[in-house]
Short mmCIF file of C-alpha atoms in Angstrom, two decimals:
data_model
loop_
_atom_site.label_atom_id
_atom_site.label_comp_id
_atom_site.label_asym_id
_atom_site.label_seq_id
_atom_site.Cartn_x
_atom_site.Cartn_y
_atom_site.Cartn_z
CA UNK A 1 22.67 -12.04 22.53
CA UNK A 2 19.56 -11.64 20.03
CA UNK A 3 20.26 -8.32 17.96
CA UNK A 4 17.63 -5.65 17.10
CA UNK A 5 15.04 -7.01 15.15
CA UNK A 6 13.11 -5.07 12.50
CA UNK A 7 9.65 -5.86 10.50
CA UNK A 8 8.98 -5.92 7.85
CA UNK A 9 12.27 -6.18 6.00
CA UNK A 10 10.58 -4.46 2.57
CA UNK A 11 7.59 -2.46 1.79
CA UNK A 12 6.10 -1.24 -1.74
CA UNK A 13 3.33 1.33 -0.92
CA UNK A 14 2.16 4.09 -3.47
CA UNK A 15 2.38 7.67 -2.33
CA UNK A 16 0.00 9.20 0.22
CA UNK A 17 -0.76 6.18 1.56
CA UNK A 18 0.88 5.45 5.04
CA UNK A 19 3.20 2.41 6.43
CA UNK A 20 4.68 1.27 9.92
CA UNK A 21 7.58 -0.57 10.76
CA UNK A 22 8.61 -1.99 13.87
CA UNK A 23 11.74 -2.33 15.93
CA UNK A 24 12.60 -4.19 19.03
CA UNK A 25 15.75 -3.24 20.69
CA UNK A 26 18.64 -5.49 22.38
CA UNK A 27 16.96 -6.58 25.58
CA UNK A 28 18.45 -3.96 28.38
CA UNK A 29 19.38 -0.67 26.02
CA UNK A 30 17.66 1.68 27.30
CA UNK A 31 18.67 3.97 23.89
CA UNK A 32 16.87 3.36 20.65
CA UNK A 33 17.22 5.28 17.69
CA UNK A 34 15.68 5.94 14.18
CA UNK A 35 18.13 6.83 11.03
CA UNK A 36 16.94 7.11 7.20
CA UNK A 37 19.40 6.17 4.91
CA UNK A 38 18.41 6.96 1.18
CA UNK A 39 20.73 5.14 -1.24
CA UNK A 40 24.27 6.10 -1.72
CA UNK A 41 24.34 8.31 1.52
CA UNK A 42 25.48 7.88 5.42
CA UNK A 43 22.27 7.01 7.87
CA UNK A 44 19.87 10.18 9.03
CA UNK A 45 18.87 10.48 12.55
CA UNK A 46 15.38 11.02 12.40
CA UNK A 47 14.41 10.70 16.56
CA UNK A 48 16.57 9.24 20.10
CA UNK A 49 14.66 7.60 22.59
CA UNK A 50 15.75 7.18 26.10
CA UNK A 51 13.50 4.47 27.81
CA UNK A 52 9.79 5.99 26.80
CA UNK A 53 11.04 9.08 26.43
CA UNK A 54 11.96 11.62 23.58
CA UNK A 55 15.64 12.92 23.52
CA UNK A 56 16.09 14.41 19.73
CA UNK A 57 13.17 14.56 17.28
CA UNK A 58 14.93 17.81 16.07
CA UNK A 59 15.26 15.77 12.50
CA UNK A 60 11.76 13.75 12.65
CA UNK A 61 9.55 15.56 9.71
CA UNK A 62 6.48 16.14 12.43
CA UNK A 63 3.88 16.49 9.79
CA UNK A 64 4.27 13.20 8.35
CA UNK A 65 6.69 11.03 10.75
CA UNK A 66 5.51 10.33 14.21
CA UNK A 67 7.18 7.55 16.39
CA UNK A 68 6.51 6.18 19.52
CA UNK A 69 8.20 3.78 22.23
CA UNK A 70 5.59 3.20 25.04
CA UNK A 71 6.77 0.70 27.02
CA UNK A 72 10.51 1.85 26.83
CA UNK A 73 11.13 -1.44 24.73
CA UNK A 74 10.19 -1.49 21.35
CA UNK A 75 8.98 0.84 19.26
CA UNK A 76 7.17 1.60 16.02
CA UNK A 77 7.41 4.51 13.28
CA UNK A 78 5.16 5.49 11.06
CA UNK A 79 4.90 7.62 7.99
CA UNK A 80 1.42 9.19 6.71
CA UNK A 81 1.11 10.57 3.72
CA UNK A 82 4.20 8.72 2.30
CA UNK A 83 6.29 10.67 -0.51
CA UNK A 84 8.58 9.43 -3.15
CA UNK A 85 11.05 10.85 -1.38
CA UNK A 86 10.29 8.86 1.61
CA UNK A 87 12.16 5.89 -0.29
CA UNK A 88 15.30 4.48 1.67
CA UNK A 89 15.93 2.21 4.27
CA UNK A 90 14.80 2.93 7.61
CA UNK A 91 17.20 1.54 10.23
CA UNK A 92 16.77 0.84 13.97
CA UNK A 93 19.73 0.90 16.05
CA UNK A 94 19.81 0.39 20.18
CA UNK A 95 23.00 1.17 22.36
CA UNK A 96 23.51 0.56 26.41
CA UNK A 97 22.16 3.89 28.23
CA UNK A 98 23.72 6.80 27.45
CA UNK A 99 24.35 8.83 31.30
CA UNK A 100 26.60 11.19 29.64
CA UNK A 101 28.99 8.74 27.57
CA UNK A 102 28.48 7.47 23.98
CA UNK A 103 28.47 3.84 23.27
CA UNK A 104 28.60 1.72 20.21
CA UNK A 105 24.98 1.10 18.14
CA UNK A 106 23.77 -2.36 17.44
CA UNK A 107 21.86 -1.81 14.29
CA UNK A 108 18.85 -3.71 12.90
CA UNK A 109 18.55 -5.65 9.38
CA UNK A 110 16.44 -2.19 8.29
CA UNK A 111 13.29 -1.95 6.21
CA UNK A 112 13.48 -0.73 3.25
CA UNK A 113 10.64 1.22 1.90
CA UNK A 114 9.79 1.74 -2.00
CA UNK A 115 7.23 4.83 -3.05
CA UNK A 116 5.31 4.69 -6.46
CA UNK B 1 24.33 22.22 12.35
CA UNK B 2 27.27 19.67 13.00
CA UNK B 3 28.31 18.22 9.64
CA UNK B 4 31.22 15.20 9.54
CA UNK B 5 33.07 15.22 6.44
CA UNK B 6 34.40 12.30 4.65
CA UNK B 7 36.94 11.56 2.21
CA UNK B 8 37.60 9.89 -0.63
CA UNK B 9 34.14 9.25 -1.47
CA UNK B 10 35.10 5.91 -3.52
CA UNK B 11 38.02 4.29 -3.31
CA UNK B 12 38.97 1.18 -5.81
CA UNK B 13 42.21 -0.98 -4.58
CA UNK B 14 44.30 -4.13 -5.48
CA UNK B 15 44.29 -6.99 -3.02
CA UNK B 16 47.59 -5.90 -1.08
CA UNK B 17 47.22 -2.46 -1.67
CA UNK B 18 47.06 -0.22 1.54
CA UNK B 19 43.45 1.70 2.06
CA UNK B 20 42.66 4.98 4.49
CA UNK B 21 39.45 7.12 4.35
CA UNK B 22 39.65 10.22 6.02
CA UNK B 23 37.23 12.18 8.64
CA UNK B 24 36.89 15.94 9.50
CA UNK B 25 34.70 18.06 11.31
CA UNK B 26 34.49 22.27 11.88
CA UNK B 27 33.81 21.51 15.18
CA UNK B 28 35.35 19.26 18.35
CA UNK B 29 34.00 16.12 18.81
CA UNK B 30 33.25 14.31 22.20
CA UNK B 31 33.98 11.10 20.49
CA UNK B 32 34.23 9.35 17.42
CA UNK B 33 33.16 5.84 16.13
CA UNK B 34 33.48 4.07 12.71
CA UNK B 35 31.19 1.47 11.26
CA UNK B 36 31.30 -0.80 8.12
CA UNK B 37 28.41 -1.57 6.43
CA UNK B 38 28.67 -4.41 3.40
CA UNK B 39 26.34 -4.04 -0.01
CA UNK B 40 22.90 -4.87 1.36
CA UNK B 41 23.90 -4.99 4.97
CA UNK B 42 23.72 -3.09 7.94
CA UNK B 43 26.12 -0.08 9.54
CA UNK B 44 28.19 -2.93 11.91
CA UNK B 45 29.99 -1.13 14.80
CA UNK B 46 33.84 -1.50 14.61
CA UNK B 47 35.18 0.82 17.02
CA UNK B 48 35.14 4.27 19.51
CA UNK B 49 37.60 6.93 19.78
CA UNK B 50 37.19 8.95 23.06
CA UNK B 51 40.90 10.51 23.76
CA UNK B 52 43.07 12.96 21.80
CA UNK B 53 45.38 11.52 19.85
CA UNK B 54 44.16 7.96 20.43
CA UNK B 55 45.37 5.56 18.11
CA UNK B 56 43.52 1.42 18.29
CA UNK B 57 44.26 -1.20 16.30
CA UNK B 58 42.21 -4.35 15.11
CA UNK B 59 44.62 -6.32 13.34
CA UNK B 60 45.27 -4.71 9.86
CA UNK B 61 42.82 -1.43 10.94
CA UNK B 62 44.62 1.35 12.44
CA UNK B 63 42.33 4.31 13.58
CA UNK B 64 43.22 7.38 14.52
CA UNK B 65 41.46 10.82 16.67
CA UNK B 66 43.46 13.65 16.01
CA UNK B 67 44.98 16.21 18.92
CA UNK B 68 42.14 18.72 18.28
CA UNK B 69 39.29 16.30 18.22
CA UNK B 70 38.74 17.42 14.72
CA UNK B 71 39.54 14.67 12.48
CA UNK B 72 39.69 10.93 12.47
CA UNK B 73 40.89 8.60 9.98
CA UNK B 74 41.00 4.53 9.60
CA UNK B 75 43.98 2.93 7.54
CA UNK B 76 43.48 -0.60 6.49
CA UNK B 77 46.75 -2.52 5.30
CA UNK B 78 47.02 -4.74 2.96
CA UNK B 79 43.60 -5.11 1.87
CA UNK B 80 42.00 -8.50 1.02
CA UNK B 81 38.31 -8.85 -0.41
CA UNK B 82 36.74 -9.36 2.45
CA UNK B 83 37.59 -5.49 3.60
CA UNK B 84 34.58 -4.80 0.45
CA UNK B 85 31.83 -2.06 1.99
CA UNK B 86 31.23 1.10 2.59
CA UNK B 87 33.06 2.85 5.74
CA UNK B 88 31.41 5.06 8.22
CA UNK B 89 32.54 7.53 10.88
CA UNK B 90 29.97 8.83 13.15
CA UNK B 91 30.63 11.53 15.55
CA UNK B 92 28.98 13.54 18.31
CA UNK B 93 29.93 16.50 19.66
CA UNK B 94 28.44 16.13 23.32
CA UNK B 95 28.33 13.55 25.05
CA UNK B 96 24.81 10.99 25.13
CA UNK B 97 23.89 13.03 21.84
CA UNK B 98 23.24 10.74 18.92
CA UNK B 99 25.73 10.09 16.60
CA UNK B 100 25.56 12.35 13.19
CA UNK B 101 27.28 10.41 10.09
CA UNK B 102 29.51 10.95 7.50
CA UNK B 103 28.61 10.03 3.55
CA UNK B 104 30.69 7.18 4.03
CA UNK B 105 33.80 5.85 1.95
CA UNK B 106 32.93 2.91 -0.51
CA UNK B 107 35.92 0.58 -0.67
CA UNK B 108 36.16 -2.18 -3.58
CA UNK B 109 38.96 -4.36 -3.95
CA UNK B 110 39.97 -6.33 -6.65
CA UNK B 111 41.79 -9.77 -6.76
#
């Protein structure tokens, strides 16, 4: 089966400007997730999607971060104004649908993002 | 809020040598799953621990959930270079919740 695709795979922006990346899931998991990893650290959760919907965005830094998954397939996140600190890799991982058990994550290649 | 803690942080071994990072949480865990993720690669799914006590085995990787649901560890024996990369658990302590990750052990291995 294809895996999760990501775009782009690297990004140089300067800060307070914004970016987007994009994810498309494994074709049927209905879960699709969002992690930060900065370098040297274990991934972040930054929001959980359930089809179209919003599960956990407890993480997601609202005032900068917003993400979205319309169609329940794939979905984009985007960051405006970008920080230094925004630098890592932003990784999109899919899993089968939850329904009250855990299953293993398929991640994507990740995009990783440089601030200057 | 839920915090998994891993240990060693870094771990440097001789081909042969026997490996095992360590995982620990204050609280019980619904489940627990490990990943490996090479330099400049991805997290790649290895395995999920549901059961107390459960013990699985993929050839030379033994991993372990312990009685309380507390603590998890993987042992890898007789490590060859290929085993190189940094070692994940991932844990959740309900359910359907996403998984919250450790710092991660970074194994290197030396011929």
């Amino acid at each position: 089966e294809a895996g999760v695709a990501q775009s782009p795979r690297y990004k140089i922006i300067e800060k307070r400007q914004s970016v987007a990346f994009w994810c498309n899931p494994i074709s049927g998991h209905a879960t699709l997730y969002w992690y930060q990893q900065i370098l040297g650290q274990g991934p972040k959760l930054l929001i959980q999607f359930q089809n179209n919907g919003v599960v956990d965005d407890s993480q997601l830094p609202k005032d900068r971060f917003s993400a979205e998954r319309l169609k329940g397939v794939d979905s984009t996140l985007k960051i405006q104004p970008a920080k230094l600190e925004d630098s890592a890799v932003y990784l999109c991982a899919s899993s089968q649908r939850t329904g009250g058990r855990n299953y293993g994550y398929t991640f994507g290649s990740g995009t990783r993002l440089t601030v200057v | 809020g839920q915090q998994v803690m891993q240990i060693p942080q870094y771990q440097h071994v001789q081909e042969g040598e026997d490996f095992t990072t360590y995982c620990n949480s204050s609280t019980t865990l619904s489940n627990i799953q490990w990943y490996k993720q090479r330099p400049g690669g991805h997290p790649v799914f290895l395995i999920q621990l549901v059961k107390s006590g459960e013990v699985k085995k993929q050839k030379r990787l033994t991993f372990q959930f312990g009685e309380a649901k507390k603590n998890s560890s993987l042992h890898i024996t007789a490590t060859q270079t290929t085993d190189v990369g940094t070692y994940f658990c991932a844990a959740s302590n309900q359910a359907g919740t996403a998984l919250i990750f450790g710092k991660g052990t970074t194994l290197s291995v030396s011929s």
